Short mmCIF file of C-alpha atoms in Angstrom, two decimals:
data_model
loop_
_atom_site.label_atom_id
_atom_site.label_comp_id
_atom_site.label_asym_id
_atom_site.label_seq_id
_atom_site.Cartn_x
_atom_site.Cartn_y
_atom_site.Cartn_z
CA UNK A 1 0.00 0.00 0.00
CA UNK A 2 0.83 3.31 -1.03
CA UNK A 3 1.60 5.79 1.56
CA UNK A 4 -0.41 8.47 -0.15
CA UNK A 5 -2.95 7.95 -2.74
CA UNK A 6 -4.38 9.99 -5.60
CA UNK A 7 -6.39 9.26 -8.18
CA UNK A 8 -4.59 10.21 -11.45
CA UNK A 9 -7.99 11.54 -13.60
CA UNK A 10 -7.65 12.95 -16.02
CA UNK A 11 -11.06 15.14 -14.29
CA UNK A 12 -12.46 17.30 -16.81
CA UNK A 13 -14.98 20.22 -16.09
CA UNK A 14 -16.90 23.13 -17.29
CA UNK A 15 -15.50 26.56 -16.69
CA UNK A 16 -17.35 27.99 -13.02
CA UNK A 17 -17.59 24.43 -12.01
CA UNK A 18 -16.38 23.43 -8.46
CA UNK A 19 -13.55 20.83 -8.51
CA UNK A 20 -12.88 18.73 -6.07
CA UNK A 21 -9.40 17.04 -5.48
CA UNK A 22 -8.62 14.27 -2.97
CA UNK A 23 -5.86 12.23 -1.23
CA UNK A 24 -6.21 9.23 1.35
CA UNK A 25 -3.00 8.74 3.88
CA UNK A 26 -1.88 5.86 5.87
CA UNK A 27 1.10 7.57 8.27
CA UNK A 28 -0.66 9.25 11.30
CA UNK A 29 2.72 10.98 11.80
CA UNK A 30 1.73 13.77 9.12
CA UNK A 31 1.41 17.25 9.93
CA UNK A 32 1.96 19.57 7.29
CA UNK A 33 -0.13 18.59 4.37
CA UNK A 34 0.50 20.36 0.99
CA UNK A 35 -1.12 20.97 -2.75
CA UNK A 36 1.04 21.72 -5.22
CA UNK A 37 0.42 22.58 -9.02
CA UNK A 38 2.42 21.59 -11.89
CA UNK A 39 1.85 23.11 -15.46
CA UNK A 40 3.00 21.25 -18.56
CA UNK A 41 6.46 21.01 -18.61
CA UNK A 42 7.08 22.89 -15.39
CA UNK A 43 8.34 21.92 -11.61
CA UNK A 44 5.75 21.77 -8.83
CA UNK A 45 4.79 25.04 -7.16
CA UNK A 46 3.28 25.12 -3.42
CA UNK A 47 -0.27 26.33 -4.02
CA UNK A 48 -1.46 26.09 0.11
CA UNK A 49 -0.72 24.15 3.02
CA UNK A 50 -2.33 23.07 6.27
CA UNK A 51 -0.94 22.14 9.45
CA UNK A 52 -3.02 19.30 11.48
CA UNK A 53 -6.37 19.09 10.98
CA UNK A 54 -8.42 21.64 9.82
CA UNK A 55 -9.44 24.44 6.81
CA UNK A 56 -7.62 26.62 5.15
CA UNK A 57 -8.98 29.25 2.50
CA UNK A 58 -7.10 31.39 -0.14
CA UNK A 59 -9.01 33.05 -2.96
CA UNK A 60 -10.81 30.32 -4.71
CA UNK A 61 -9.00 27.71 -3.19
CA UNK A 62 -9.82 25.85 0.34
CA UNK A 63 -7.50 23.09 1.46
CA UNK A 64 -9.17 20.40 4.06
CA UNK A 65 -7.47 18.54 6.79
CA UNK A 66 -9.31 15.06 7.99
CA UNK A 67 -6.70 13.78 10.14
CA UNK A 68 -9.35 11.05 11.52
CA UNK A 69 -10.32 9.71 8.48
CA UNK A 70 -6.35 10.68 6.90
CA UNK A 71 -8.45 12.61 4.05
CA UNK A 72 -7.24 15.86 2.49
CA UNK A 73 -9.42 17.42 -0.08
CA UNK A 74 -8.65 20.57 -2.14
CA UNK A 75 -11.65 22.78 -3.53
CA UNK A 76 -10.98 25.23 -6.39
CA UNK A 77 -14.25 27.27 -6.97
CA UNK A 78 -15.16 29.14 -10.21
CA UNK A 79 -12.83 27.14 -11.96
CA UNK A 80 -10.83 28.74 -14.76
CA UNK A 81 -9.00 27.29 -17.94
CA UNK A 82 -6.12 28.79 -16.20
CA UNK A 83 -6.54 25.81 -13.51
CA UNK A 84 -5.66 23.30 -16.18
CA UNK A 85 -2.62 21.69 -14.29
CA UNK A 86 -1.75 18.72 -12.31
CA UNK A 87 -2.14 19.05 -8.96
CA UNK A 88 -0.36 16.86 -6.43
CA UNK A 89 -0.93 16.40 -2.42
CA UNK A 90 2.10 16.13 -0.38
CA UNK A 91 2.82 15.46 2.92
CA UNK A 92 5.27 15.86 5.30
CA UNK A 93 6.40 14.85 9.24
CA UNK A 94 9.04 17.94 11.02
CA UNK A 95 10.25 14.41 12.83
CA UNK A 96 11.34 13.48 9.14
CA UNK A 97 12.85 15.04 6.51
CA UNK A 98 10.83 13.66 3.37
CA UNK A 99 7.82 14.77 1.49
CA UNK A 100 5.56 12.10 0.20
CA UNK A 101 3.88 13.14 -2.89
CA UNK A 102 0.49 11.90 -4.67
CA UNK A 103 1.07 10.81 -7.86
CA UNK A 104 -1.43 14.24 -8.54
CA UNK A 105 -4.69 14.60 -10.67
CA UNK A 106 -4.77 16.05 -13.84
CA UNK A 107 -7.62 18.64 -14.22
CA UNK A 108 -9.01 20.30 -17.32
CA UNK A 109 -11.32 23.28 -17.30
CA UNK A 110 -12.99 23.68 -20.35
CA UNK A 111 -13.76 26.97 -21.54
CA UNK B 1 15.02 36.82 -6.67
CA UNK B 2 16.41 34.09 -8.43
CA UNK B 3 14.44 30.76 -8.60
CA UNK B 4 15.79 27.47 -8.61
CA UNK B 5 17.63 26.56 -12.22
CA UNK B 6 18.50 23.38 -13.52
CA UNK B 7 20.64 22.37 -16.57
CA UNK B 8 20.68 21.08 -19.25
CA UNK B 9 16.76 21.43 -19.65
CA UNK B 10 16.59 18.40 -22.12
CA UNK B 11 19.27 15.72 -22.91
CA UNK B 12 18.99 12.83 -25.08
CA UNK B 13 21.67 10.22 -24.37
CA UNK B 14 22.32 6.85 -25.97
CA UNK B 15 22.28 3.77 -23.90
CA UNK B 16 25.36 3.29 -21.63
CA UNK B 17 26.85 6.78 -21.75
CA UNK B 18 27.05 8.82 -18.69
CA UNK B 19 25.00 12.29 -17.50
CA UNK B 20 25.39 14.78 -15.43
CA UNK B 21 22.08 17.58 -14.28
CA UNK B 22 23.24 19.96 -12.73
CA UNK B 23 20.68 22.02 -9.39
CA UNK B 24 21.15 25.66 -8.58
CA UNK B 25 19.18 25.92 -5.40
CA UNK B 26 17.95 29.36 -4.26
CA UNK B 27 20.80 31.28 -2.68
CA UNK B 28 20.61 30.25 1.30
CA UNK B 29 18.01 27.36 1.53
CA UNK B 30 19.69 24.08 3.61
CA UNK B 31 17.65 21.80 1.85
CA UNK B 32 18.17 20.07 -1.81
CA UNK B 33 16.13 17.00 -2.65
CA UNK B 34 16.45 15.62 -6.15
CA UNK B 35 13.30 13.60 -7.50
CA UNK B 36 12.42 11.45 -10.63
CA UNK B 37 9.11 11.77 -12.13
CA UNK B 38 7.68 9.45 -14.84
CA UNK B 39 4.61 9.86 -16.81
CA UNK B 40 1.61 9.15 -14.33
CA UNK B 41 4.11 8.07 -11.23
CA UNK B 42 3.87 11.20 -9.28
CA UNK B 43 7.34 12.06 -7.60
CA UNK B 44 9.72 9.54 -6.62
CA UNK B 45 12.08 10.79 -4.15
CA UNK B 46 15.44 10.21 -4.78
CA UNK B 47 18.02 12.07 -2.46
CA UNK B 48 17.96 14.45 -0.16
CA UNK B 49 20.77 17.31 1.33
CA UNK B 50 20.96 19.07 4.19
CA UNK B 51 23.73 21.39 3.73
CA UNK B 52 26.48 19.17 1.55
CA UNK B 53 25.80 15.45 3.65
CA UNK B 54 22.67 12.91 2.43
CA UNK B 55 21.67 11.89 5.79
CA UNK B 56 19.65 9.40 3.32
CA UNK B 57 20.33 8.06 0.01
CA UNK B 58 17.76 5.13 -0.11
CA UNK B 59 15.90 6.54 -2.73
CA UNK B 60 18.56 6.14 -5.48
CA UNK B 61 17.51 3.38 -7.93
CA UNK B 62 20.68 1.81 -8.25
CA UNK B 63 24.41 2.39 -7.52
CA UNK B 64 24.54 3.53 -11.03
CA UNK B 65 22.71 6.79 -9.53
CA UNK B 66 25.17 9.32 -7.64
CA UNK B 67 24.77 12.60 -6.07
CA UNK B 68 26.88 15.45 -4.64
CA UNK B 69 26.56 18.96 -3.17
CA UNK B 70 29.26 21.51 -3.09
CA UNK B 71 29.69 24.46 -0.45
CA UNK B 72 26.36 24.19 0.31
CA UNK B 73 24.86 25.30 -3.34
CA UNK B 74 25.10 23.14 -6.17
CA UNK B 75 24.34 19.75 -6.28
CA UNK B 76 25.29 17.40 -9.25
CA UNK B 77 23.42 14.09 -10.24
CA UNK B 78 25.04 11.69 -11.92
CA UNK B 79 23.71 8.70 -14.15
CA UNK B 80 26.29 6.43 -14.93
CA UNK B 81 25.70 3.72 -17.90
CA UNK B 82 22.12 5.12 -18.90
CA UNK B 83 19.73 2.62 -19.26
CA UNK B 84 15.95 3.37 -21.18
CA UNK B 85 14.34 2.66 -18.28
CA UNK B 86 16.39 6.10 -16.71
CA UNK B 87 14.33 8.21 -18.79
CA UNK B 88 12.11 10.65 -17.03
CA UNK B 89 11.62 13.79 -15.75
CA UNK B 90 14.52 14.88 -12.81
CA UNK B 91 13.48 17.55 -11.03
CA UNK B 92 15.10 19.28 -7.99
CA UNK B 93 14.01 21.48 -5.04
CA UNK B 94 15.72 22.90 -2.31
CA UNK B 95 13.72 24.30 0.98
CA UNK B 96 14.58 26.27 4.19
CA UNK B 97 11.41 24.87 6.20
CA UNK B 98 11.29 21.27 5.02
CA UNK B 99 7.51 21.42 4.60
CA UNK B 100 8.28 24.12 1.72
CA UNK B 101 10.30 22.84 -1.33
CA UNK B 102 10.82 25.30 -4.06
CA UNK B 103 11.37 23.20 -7.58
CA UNK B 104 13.18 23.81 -10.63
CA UNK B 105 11.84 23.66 -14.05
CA UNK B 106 13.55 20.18 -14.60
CA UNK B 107 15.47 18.12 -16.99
CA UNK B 108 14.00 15.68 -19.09
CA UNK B 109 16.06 13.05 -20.01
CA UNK B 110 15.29 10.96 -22.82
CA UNK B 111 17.76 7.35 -23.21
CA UNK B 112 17.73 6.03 -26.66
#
């Protein structure tokens, strides 16, 4: 099993549509859980992060913490064409020293 | 200021020869981490630096795979005796919190 998992899409929506990105864990030792996006033929860039459980909100985006179930979800509202990118979960343990990365979800927002 | 920059940006290679890709991390960050990604496999971590040691270097493939960091900076991966199965995407990333990794563009690396 897969420390992190992440269904690979491809998820393809409407322009204005709400997307809706997940991630299951299995290592309760997470704390700082991360989304990155990754354009064609670019590196990774942090888009938000959470620490523990919880919600965070920036703009259209809202990152969610389920440290219960080991769920993070990301939420993009009023999606744009400009959100066509892969977008990858990532976790990370400050007892550690390695971030464990989704294998991310391609998304396509049709115009 | 300056991102992270990687070089060469592309390199095709025949079977068996040797590369270098070379990480310029941003000016003062600790933390390098080299990864390998492959079409649909997400980020597979390779090495990681704090300062110029690898406290681990279980992620490399194979000992064909080397790595080495210089005054703190620049960090060099080496492929020695390419093999097809090498080709990818090698990206690095260097950090000052570990939770926040700032990547590079890439190299893509193509074995024929």
């Amino acid at each position: 099993q897969k420390e992190v998992e992440q269904d690979p899409g491809p998820l393809s929506v409407p322009e204005g549509a709400i997307v809706s990105l997940n991630c299951t864990y299995s290592n309760s030792a997470f704390q700082y859980f991360m989304w990155y996006r990754q354009y064609s033929r670019k590196g990774p860039e942090l888009l938000m992060y959470t620490y523990s459980s919880g919600n965070k909100e920036d703009g259209r985006f809202t990152a969610q913490v389920d440290k219960s179930s080991k769920y993070i979800s990301l939420f993009i509202r009023d999606s744009q064409p400009s959100d066509s990118a892969t977008y990858l979960c990532a976790m990370f343990n400050t007892g550690g020293f390695k971030t464990i990365f989704g294998a991310g979800t391609r998304l396509f927002v049709k115009a | 200021g300056a991102g992270v920059s990687q070089s060469p940006s592309n390199k095709v290679t025949e079977k068996g020869k040797d590369v270098e890709l070379r990480c310029d991390p941003i000016s003062g960050h600790t933390a390098l981490y080299w990864y390998r990604q492959s079409l649909g496999q997400g980020l597979e971590f390779l090495i990681y630096f704090q300062g110029n040691s690898a406290p681990d270097k279980s992620g490399l493939p194979s000992d064909r795979f080397s790595a080495e960091r210089t005054g703190g900076s620049v960090s060099t991966l080496t492929i020695q005796r390419t093999q097809q199965e090498d080709s990818a995407v090698y990206l690095c990333a260097s950090a000052d919190s570990g939770y926040e990794q700032y990547f590079g563009p890439g190299t893509r690396l193509t074995v024929t």
